[in-house]
Short mmCIF file of C-alpha atoms in Angstrom, two decimals:
data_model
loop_
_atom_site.label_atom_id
_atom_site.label_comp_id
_atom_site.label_asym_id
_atom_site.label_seq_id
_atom_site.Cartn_x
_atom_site.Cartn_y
_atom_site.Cartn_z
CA UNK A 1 -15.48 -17.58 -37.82
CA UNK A 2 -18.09 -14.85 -37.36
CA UNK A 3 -18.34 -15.90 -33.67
CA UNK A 4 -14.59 -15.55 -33.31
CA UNK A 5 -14.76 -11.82 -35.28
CA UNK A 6 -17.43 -10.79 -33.08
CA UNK A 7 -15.27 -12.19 -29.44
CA UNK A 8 -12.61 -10.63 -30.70
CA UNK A 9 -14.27 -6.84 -31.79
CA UNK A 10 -15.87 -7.08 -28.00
CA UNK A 11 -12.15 -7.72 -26.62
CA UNK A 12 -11.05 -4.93 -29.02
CA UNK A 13 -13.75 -2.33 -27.76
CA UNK A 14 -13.13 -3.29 -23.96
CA UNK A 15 -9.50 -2.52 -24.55
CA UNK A 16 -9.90 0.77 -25.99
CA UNK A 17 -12.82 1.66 -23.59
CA UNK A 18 -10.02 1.05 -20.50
CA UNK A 19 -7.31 3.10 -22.45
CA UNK A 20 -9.95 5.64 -22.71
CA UNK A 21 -10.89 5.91 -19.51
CA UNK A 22 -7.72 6.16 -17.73
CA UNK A 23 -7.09 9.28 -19.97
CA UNK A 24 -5.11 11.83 -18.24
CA UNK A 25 -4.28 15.25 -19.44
CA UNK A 26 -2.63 17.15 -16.42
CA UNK A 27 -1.17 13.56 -15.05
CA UNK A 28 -2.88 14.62 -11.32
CA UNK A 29 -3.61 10.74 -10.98
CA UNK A 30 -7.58 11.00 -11.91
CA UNK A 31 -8.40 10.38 -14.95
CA UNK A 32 -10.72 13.19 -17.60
CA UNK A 33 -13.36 11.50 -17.13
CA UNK A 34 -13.16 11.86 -13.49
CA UNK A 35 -11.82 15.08 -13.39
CA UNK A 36 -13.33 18.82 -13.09
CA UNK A 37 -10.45 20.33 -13.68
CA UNK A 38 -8.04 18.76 -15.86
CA UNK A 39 -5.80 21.32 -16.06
CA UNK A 40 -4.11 21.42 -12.59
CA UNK A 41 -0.26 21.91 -12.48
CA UNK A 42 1.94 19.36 -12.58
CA UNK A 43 2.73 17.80 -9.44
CA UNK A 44 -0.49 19.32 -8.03
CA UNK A 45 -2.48 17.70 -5.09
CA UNK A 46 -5.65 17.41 -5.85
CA UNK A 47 -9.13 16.33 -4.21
CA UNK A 48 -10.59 13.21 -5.27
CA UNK A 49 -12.81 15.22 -8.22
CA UNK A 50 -9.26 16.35 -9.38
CA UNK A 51 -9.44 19.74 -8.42
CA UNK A 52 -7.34 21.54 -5.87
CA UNK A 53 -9.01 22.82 -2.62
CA UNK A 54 -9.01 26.57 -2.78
CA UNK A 55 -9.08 26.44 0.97
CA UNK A 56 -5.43 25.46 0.72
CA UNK A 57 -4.15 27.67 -2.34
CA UNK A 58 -0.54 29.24 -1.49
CA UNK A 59 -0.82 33.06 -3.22
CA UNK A 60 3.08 33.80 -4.26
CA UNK A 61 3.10 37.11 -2.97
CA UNK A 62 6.94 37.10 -3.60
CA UNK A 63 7.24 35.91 -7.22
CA UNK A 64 9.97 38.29 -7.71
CA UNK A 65 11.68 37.13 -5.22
CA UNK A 66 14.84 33.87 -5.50
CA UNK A 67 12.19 31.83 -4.09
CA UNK A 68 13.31 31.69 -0.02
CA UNK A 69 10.57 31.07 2.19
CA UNK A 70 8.78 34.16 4.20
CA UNK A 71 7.45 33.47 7.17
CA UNK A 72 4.72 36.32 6.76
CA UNK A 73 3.41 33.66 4.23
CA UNK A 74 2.11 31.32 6.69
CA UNK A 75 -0.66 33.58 7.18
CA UNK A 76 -1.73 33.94 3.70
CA UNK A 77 -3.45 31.81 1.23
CA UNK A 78 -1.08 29.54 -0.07
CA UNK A 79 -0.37 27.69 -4.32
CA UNK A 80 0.32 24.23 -4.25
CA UNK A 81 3.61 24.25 -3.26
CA UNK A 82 2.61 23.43 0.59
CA UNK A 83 5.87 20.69 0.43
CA UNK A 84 8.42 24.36 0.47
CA UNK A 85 6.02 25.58 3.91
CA UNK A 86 6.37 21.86 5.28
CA UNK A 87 9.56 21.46 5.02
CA UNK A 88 9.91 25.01 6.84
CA UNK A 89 7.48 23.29 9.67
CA UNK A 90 9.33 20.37 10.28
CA UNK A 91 12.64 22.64 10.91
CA UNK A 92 11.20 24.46 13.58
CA UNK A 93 12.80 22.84 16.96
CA UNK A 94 9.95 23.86 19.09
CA UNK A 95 7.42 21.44 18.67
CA UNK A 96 4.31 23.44 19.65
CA UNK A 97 5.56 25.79 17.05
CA UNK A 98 5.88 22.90 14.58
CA UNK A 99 2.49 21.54 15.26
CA UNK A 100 0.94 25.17 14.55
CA UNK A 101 2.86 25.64 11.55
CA UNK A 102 2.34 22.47 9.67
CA UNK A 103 -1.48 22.09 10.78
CA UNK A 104 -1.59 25.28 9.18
CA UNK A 105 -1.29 23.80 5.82
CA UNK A 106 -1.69 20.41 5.96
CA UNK A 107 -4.78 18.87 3.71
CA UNK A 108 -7.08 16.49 4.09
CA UNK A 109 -6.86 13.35 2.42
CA UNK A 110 -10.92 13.81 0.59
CA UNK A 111 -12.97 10.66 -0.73
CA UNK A 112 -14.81 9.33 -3.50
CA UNK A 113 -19.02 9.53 -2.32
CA UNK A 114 -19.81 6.48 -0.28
CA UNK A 115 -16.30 5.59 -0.26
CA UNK A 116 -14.11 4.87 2.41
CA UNK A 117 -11.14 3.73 0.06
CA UNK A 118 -8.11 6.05 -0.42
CA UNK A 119 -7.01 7.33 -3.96
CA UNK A 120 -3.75 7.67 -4.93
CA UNK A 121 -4.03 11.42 -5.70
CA UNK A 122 -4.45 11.46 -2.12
CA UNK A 123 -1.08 9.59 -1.36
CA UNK A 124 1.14 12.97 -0.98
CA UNK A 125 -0.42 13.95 1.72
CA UNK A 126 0.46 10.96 3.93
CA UNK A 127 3.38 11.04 2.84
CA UNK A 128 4.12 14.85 4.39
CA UNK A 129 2.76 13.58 7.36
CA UNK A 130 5.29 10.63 7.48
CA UNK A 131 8.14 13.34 6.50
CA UNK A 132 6.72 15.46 9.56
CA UNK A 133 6.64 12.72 12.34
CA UNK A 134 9.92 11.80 11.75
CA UNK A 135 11.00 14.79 12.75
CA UNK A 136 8.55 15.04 15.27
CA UNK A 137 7.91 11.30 16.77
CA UNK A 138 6.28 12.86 19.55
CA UNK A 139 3.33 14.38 18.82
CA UNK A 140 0.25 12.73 18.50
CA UNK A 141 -2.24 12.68 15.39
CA UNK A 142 -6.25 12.79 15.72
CA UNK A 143 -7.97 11.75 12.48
CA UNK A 144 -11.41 13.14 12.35
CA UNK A 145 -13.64 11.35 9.64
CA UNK A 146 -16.09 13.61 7.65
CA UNK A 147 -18.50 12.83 5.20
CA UNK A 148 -20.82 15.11 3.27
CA UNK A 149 -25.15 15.21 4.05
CA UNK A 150 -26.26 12.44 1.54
CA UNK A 151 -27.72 9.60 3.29
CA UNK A 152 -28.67 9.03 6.78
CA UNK A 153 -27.19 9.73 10.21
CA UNK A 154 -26.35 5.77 10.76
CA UNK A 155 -24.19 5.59 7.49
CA UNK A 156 -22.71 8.50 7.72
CA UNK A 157 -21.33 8.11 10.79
CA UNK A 158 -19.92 4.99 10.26
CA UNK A 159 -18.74 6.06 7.12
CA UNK A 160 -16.89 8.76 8.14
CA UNK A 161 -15.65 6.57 11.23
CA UNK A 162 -14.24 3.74 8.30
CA UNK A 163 -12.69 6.63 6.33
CA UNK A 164 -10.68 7.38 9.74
CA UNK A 165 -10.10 3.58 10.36
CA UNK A 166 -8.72 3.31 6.99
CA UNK A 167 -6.41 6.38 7.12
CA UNK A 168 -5.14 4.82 10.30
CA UNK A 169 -4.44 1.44 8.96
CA UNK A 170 -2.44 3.20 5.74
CA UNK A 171 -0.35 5.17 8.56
CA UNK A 172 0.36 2.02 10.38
CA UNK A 173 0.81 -0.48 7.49
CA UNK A 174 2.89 1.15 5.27
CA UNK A 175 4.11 4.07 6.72
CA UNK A 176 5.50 2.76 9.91
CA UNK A 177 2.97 5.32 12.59
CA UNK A 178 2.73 3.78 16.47
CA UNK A 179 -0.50 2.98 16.61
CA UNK A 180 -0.76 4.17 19.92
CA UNK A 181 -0.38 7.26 18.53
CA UNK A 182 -3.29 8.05 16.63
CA UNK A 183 -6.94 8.41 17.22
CA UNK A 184 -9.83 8.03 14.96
CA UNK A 185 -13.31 9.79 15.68
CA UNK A 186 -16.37 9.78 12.96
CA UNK A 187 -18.08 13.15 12.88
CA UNK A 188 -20.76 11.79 10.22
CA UNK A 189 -21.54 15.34 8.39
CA UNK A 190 -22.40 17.55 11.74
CA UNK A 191 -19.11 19.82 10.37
CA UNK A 192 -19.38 20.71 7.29
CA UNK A 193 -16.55 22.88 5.79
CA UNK A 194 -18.23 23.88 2.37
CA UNK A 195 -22.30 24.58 1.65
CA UNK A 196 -23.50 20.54 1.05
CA UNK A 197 -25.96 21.84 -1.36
CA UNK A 198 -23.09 22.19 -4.41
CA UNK A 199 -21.32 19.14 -6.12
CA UNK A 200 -17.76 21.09 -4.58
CA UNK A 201 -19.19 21.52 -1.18
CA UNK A 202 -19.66 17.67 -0.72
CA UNK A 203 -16.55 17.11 -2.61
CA UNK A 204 -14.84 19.01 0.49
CA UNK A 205 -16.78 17.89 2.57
CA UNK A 206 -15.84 13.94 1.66
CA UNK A 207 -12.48 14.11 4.15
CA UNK A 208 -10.80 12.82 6.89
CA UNK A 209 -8.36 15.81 8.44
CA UNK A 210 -5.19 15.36 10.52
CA UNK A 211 -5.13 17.21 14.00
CA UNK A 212 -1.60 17.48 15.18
CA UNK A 213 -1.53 17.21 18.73
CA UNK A 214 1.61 18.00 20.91
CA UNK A 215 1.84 16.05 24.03
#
């Protein structure tokens, strides 16, 4: 009996230690004890530390306004509602134009440290790129794979290179891309988009980013 009490308190405690740790609040897809800022708005995408990249805030210069989009906006610094601006990018008939405007906004999918795998938080931004290509099937995509400065020159570049390799195989695999028409290229940590020497510099710097190319 006391052997089957104690199995059963350890199934008991690893039950409520998962429920625990899949906690979460603001329902971003990373769970609180994963997440720096778990209080992002709903429907938010967020980096893989759960916070949004301020590189890619929308500012709502126009709150007052019924909500159409402004064109002047592209410009700014935008809130997370990049999906109104895309969907204003992929209506834009001249592809060069397109391939501006939806670059413009488009984030990078960002990783885990040492991790090549791709989060679900990170899933919404595929999808926008699906949404775009089929409107645009003729443009071409470059993935450039970035990691941040922890380790050495070797494993980061194949790192970043498998972080591009991977994003490729989602866009083939289950979202239907040609192949042919994407790159990959591994840039190890030689361009660095935030100051490696903060926890949310190497958090942005943990990416692989989409270059929309026309032909």
């Amino acid at each position: 009996m006391a052997i089957i009490r104690t199995v059963t308190l350890i199934l008991m405690g690893c039950f409520i230690y998962t429920a625990q740790a899949w906690v979460d609040t603001d329902f971003d897809g990373v769970p609180d004890k994963k997440d720096a800022c778990n209080d992002t708005p709903t429907n938010s995408v967020v980096m893989a530390n759960g916070c949004i990249d301020s590189e890619f805030l929308i500012v709502d210069e126009d709150a007052e306004d019924d909500g159409e989009f402004d064109e002047a906006e592209l410009g700014a610094t935008i809130t997370n509602n990049a999906a109104l601006i895309a969907e204003q990018c992929r209506q834009q008939r001249d592809v060069s134009v397109a391939v501006d405007c939806f670059g413009s906004i488009l984030q990078p999918v960002y990783f885990d440290f040492d991790k090549s795998a791709v989060l679900l938080t990170q899933r919404p931004t595929l999808v926008r790129v699906q949404q775009y290509i089929e409107q645009h099937p003729e443009v071409l995509i470059r993935l450039d794979g970035h990691t941040d400065n922890v380790g050495s020159d070797a494993v980061n570049e194949a790192l970043s290179l498998k972080r591009a390799a991977t994003i490729k195989d989602l866009l083939v695999n289950e979202y239907q891309f040609q192949p042919t028409s994407i790159e990959i290229i591994g840039r190890s940590n030689y361009k660095p988009v935030a100051d490696n020497a903060t926890i949310e510099g190497r958090q942005r710097n943990r990416r692989v980013e989409f270059i929309i190319l026309a032909e």
